[in-house]
Short mmCIF file of C-alpha atoms in Angstrom, two decimals:
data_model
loop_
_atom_site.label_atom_id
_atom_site.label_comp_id
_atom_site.label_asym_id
_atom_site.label_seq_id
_atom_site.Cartn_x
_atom_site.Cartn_y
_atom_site.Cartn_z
CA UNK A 1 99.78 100.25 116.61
CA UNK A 2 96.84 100.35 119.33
CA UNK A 3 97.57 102.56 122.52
CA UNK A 4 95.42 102.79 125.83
CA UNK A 5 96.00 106.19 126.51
CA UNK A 6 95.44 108.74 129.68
CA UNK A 7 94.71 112.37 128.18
CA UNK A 8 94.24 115.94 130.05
CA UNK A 9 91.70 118.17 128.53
CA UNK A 10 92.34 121.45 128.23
CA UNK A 11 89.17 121.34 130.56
CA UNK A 12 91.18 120.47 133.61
CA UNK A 13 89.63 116.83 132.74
CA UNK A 14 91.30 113.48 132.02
CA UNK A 15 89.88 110.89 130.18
CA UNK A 16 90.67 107.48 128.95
CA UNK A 17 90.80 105.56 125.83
CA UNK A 18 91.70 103.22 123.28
CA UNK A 19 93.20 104.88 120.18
CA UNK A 20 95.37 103.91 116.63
CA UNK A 21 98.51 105.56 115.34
CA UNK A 22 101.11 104.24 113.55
CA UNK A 23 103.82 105.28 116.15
CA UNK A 24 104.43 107.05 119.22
CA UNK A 25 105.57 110.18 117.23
CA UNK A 26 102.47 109.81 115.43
CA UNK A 27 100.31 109.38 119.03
CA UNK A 28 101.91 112.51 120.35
CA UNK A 29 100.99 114.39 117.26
CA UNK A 30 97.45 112.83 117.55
CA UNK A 31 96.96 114.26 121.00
CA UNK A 32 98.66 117.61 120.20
CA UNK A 33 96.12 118.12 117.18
CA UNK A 34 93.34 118.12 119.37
CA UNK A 35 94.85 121.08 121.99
CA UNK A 36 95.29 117.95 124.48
CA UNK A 37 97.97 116.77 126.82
CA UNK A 38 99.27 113.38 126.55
CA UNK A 39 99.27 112.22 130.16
CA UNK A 40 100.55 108.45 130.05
CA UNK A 41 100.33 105.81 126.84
CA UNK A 42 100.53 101.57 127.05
CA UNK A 43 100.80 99.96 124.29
CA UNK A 44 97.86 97.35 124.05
CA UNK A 45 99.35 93.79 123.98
CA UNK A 46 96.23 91.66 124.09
CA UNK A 47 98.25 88.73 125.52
CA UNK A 48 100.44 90.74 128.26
CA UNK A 49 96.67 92.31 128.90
CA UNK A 50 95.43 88.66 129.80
CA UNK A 51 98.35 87.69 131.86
CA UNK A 52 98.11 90.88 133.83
CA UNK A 53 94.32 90.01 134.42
CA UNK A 54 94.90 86.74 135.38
CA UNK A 55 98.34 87.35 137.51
CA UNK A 56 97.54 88.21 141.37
CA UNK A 57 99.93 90.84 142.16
CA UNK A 58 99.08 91.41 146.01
CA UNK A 59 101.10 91.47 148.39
CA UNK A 60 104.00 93.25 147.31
CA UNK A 61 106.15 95.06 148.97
CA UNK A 62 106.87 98.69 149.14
CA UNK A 63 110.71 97.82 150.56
CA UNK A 64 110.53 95.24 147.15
CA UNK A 65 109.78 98.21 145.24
CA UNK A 66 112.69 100.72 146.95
CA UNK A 67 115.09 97.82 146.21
CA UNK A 68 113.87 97.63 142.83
CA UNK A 69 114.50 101.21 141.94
CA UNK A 70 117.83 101.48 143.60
CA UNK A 71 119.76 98.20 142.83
CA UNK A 72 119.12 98.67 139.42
CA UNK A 73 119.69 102.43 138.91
CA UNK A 74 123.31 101.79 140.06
CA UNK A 75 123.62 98.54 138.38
CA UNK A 76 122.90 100.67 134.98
CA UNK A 77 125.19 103.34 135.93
CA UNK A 78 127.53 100.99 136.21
CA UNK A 79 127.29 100.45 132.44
CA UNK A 80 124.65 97.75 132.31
CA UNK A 81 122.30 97.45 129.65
CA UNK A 82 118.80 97.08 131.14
CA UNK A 83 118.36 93.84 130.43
CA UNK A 84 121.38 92.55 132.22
CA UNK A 85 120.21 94.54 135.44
CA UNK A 86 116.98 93.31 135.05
CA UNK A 87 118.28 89.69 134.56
CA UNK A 88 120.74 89.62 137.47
CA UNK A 89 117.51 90.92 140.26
CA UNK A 90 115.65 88.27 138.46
CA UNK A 91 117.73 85.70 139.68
CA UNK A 92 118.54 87.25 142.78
CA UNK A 93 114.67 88.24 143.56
CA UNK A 94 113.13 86.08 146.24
CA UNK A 95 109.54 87.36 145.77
CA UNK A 96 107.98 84.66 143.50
CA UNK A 97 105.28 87.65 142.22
CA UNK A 98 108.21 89.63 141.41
CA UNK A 99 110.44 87.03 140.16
CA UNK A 100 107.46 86.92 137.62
CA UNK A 101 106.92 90.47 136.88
CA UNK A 102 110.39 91.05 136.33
CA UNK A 103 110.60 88.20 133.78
CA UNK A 104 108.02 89.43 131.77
CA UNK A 105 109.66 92.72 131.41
CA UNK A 106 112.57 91.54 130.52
CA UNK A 107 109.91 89.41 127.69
CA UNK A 108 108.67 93.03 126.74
CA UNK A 109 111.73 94.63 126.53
CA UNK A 110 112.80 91.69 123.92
CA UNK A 111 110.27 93.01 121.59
CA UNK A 112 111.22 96.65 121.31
CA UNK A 113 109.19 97.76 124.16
CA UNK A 114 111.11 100.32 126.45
CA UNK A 115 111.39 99.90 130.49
CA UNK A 116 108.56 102.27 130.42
CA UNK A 117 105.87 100.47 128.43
CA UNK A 118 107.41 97.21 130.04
CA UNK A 119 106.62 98.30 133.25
CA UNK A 120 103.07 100.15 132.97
CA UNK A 121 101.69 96.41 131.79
CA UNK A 122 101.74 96.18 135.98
CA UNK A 123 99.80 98.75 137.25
CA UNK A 124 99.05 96.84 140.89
CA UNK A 125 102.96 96.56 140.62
CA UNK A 126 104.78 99.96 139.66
CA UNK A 127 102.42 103.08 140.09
CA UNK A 128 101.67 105.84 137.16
CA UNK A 129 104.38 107.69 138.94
CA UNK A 130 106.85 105.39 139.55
CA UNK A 131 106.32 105.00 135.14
CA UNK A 132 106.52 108.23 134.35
CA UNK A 133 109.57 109.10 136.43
CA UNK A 134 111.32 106.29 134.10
CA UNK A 135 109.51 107.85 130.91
CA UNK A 136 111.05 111.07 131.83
CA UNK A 137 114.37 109.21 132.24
CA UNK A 138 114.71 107.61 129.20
CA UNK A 139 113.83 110.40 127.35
CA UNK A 140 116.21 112.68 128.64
CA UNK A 141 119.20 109.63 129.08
CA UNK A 142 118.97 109.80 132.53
CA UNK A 143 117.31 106.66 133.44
CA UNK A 144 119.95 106.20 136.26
CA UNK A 145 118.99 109.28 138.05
CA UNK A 146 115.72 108.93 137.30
CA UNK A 147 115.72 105.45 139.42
CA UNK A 148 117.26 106.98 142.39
CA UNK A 149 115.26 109.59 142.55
CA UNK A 150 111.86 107.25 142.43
CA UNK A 151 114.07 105.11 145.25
CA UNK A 152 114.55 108.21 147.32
CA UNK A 153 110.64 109.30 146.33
CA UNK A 154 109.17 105.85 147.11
CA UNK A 155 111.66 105.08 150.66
CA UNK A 156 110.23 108.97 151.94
CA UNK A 157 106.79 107.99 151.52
CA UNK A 158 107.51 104.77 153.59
CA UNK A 159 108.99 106.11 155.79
CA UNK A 160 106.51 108.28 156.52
CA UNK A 161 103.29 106.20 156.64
CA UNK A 162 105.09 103.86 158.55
CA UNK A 163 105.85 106.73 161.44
CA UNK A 164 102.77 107.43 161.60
CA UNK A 165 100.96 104.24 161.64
CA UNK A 166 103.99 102.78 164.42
CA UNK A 167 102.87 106.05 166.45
CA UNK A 168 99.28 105.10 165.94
CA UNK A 169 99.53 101.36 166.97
CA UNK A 170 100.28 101.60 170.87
CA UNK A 171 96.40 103.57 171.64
CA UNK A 172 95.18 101.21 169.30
CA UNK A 173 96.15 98.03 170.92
CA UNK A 174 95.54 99.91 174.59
CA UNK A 175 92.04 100.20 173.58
CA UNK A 176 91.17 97.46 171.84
CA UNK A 177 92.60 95.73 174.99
CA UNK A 178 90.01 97.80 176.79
CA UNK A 179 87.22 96.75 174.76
CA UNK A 180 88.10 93.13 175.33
CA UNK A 181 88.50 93.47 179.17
CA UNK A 182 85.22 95.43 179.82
CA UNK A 183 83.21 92.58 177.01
CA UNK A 184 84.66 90.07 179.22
CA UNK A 185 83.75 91.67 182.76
CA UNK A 186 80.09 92.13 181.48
CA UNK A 187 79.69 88.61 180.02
CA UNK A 188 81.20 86.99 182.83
CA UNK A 189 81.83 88.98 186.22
CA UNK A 190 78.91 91.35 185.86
CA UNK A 191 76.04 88.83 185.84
CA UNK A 192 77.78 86.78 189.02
CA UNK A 193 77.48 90.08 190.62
CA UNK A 194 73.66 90.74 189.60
CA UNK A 195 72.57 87.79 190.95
CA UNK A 196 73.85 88.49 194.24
CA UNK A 197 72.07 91.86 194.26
CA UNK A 198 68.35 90.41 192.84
CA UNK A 199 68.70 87.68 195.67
CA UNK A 200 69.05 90.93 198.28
CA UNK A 201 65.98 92.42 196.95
CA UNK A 202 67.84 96.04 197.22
CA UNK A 203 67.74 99.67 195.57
CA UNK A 204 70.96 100.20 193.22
CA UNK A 205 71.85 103.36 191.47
CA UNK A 206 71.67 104.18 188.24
CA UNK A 207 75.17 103.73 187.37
CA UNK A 208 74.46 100.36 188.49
CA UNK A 209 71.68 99.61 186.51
CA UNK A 210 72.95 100.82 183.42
CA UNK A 211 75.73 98.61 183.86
CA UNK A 212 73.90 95.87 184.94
CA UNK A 213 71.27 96.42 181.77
CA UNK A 214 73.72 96.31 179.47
CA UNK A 215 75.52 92.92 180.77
CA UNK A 216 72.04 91.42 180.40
CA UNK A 217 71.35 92.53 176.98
CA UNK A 218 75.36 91.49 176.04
CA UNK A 219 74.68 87.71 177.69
CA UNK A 220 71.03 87.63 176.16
CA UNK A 221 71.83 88.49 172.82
CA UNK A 222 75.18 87.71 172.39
CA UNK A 223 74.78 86.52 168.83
CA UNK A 224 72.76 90.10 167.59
CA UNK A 225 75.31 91.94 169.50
CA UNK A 226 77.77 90.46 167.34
CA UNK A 227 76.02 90.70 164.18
CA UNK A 228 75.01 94.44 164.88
CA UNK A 229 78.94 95.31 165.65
CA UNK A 230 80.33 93.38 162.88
CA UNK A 231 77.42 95.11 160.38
CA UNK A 232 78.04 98.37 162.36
CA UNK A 233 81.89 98.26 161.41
CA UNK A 234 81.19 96.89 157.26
CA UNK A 235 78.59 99.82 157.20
CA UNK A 236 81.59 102.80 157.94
CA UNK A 237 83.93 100.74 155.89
CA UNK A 238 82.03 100.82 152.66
CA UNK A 239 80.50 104.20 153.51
CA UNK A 240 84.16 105.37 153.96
CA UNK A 241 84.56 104.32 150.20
CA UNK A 242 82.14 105.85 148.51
CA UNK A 243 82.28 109.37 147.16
CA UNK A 244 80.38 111.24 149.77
CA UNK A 245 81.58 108.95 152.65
CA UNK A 246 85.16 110.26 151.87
CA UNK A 247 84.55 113.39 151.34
CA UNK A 248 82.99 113.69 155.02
CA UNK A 249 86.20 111.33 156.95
CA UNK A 250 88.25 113.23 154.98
CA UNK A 251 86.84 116.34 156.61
CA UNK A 252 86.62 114.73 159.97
CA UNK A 253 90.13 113.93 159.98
CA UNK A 254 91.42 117.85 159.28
CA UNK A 255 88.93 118.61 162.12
CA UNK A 256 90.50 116.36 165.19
CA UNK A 257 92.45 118.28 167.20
CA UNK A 258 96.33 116.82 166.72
CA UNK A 259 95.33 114.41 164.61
CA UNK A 260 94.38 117.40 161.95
CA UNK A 261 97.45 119.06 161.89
CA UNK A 262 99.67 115.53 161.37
CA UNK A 263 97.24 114.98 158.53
CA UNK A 264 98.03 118.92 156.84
CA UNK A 265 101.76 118.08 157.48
CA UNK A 266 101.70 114.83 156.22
CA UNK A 267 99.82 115.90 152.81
CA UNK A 268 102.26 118.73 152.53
CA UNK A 269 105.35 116.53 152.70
CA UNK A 270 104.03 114.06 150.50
CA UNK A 271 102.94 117.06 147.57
CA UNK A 272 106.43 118.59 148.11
CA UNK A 273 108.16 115.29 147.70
CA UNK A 274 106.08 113.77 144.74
CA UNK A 275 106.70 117.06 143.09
CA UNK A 276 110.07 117.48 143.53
CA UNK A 277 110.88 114.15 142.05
CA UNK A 278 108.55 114.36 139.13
CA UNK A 279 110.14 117.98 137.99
CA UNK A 280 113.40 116.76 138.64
CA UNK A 281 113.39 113.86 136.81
CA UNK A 282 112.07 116.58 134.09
CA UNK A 283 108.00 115.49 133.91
CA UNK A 284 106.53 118.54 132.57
CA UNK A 285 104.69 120.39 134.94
CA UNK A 286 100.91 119.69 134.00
CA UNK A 287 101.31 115.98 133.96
CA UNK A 288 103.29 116.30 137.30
CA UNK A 289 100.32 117.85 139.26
CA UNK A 290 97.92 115.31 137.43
CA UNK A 291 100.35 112.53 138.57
CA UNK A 292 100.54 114.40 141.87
CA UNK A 293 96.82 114.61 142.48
CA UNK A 294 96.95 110.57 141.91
CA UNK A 295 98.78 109.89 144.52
CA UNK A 296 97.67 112.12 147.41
CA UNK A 297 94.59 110.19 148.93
CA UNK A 298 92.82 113.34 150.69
CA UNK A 299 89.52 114.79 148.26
CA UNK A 300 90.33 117.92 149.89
CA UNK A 301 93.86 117.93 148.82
CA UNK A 302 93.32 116.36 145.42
CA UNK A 303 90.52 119.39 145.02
CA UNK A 304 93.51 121.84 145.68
CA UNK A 305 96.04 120.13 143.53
CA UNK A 306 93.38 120.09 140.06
CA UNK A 307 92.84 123.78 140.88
CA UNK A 308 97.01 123.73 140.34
CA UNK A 309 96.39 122.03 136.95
CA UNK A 310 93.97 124.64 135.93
CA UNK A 311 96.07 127.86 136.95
CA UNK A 312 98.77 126.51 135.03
CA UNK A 313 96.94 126.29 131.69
CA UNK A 314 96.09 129.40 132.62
CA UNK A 315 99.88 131.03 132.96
CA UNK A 316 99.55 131.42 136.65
CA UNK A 317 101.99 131.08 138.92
CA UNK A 318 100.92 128.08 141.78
CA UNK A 319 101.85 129.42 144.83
CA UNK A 320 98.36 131.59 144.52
CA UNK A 321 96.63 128.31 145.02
CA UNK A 322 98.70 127.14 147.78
CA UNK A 323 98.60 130.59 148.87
CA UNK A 324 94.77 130.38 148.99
CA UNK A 325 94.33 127.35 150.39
CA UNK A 326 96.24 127.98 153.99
CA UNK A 327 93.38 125.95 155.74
CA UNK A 328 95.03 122.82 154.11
CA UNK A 329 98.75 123.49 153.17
CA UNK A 330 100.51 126.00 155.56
CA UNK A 331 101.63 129.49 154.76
CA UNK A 332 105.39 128.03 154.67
CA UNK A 333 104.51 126.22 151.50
CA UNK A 334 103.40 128.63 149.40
CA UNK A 335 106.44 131.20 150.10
CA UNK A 336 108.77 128.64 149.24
CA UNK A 337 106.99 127.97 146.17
CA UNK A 338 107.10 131.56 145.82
CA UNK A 339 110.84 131.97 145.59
CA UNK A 340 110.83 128.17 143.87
CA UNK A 341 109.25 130.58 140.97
CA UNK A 342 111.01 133.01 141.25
CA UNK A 343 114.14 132.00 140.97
CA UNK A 344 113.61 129.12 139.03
CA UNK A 345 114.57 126.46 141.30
CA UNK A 346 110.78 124.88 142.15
CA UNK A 347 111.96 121.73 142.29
CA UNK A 348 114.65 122.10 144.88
CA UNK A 349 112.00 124.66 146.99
CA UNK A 350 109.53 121.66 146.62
CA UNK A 351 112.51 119.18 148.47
CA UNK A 352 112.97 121.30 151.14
CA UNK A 353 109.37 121.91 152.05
CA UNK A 354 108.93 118.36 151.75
CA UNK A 355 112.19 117.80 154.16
CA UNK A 356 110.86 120.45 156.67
CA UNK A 357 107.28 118.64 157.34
CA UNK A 358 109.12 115.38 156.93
CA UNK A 359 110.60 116.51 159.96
CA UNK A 360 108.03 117.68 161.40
CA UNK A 361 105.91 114.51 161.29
CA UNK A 362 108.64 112.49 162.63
CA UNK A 363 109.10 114.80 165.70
CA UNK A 364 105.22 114.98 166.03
CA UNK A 365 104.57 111.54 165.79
CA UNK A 366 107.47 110.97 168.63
CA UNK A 367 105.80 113.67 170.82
CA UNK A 368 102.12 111.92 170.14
CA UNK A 369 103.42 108.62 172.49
CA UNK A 370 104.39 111.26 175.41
CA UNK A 371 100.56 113.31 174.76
CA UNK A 372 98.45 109.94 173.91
CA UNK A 373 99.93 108.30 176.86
CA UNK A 374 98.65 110.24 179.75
CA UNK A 375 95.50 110.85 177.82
CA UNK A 376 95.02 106.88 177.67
CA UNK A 377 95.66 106.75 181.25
CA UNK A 378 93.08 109.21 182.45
CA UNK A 379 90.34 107.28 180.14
CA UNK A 380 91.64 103.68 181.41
CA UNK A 381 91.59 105.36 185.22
CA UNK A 382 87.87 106.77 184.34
CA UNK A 383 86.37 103.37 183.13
CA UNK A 384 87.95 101.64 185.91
CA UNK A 385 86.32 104.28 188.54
CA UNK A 386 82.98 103.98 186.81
CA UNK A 387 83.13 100.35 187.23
CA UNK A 388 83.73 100.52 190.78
CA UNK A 389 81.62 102.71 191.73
CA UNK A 390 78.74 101.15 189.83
CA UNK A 391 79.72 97.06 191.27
CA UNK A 392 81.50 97.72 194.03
CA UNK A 393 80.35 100.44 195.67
CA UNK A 394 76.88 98.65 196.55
CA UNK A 395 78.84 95.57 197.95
CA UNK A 396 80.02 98.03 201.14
CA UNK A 397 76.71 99.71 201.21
CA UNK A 398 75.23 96.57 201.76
CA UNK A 399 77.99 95.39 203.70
CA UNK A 400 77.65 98.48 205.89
CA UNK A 401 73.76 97.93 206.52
CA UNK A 402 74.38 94.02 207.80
#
């Protein structure tokens, strides 16, 4: 048999690749020869490979995905096989993608495949964690479990991004809504206004002119002005995505005052939670930091979390790291990852750390409306001022001198 296989290094490193064994006993034992970990194996199936090139799988859901998990983790602890869970949200499944996906697993499954291997043919579709949670539950029988707890896992994280984005949206729309207002006053009312003061032949002040510059170069070059903020706005997307570009928002964003301290607490809750779920659903711990590191999108945090990977091939305990990183996760996290150690419950330390800034966020993010608000207000009240002063104010000077 041919596997496409994820393997950890001893290194700290993880590296792909295409490799023959007669089974997955025999894979394992492959892997384990060589002093390597075994993060994640797909059996290569040149024909599911082609249909998951050819498939478009955007535009799926993350509720789709919660739904998945849940419905059929009960419907198997009800005593369903797999394939009969899988068969009644097939027909019940109005997502056409899905309704897709899930017939092909239940193809895979057919021929000997687990859920697993099934499911990791869809990477766009069900993440490397959201696989190996199920790995984990089939080999320890508790596949049930195992589902709720990715449910659980996967309905958090929404939760959470969707806080913070719905907290986000009201001073985005406020000032996007001020962009459009002051483009329109210096396209249209501005230049009306100019006129009037060139056919006066009087002295303005700089304010004025600045004002009045800009509205000429807006009307003048309309199309360039365009073109320079559409390039202007592709140039920090792309940058953003590249290494280095990354690395320095990523840095920006732990720098903005508020904003910073929503992103720690955010990155916390999300490390905490993704942990907790992979050790409970018994991942071993090295492929659960690996897994971890995945999923947070932050370099900075990622950095911390391979530095977690290394200390444990080394035999030492985490919290150091966590400990020694209190710039980026607070001191809260490592003490409770502390006692987690200590007492042997890290997983259920990990849940409540991950419940605390959970918390947190959601109070923040409430509080940010009643702080953005009057904030908005003052910088809305400041424009409009500026404006006045710099078009109106002439009008009664020169009304005043008639």
């Amino acid at each position: 048999m041919k596997f496409r296989v994820k393997v950890l290094k001893t290194s700290g490193e993880t590296y792909t690749a295409d490799l023959e064994a007669d089974s997955k006993t025999a894979l394992f034992e492959l892997i384990k020869g060589r002093g390597d970990t075994l993060v994640s194996y797909v059996p290569v199936d040149e024909h599911a490979h082609r249909f998951t090139i050819r498939l478009p799988f955007f535009g799926i859901k993350t509720h789709d995905k919660i739904i998945i998990a849940r419905n059929l983790g009960a419907m198997i602890e009800a005593g369903l096989s797999v394939t009969r869970a899988l068969s009644v949200m097939e027909k019940q499944m109005k997502n056409k993608k899905l309704k897709v996906i899930l017939g092909k697993v239940i193809e895979s499954i057919g021929t000997g495949k687990t859920l697993s291997d099934s499911l990791a043919q869809f990477p766009q579709t069900f993440s490397t964690l959201f696989v190996a949670m199920v790995r984990a539950g089939e080999e320890s029988g508790s596949l049930a479990q195992s589902l709720k707890v990715i449910a659980n896992q996967q309905e958090s994280s929404y939760l959470l991004t969707k806080k913070v984005r719905g907290a986000m949206m009201y001073p985005s729309i406020i000032l996007l809504a001020m962009c459009g207002i002051a483009f329109f006053m210096l396209t249209y009312i501005v230049p009306t206004l100019a006129s009037t003061f060139r056919e006066l032949n009087v002295e303005l002040p700089l304010s004025t002119r600045i004002v009045i510059g800009l509205s000429d170069f807006l009307k003048d070059n309309m199309l360039v002005s365009l073109v320079g903020i559409i390039s202007f706005a592709a140039a920090v997307y792309f940058s953003a995505h590249t290494k280095r570009g990354k690395r320095l928002l990523d840095g920006v964003r732990l720098r903005i005052p508020i904003i910073g301290n929503l992103v720690k607490q955010i990155n916390s809750a999300r490390t905490a939670r993704t942990m907790s779920s992979l050790l409970s659903a018994g991942v071993d711990m090295l492929i659960a930091t690996q897994i971890t590191r995945e999923v947070l999108q932050n370099t900075y945090y990622q950095d911390t979390i391979a530095e977690v990977e290394r200390r444990i091939q080394k035999g030492e305990p985490i919290s150091v790291v966590f400990s020694e990183n209190e710039r980026l996760y607070p001191a809260f996290v490592s003490e409770m990852v502390s006692v987690g150690e200590e007492t042997g419950q890290l997983s259920q330390m990990f849940m409540s750390v991950a419940t605390y800034y959970e918390n947190e966020v959601d109070q923040r993010t409430k509080d940010m409306s009643t702080i953005i608000e009057p904030f908005l207000m003052i910088v809305i009240g400041a424009a409009v001022g500026f404006f006045a002063l710099s078009m109106i104010g002439p009008i009664y000077s020169l009304g005043d001198n008639l």
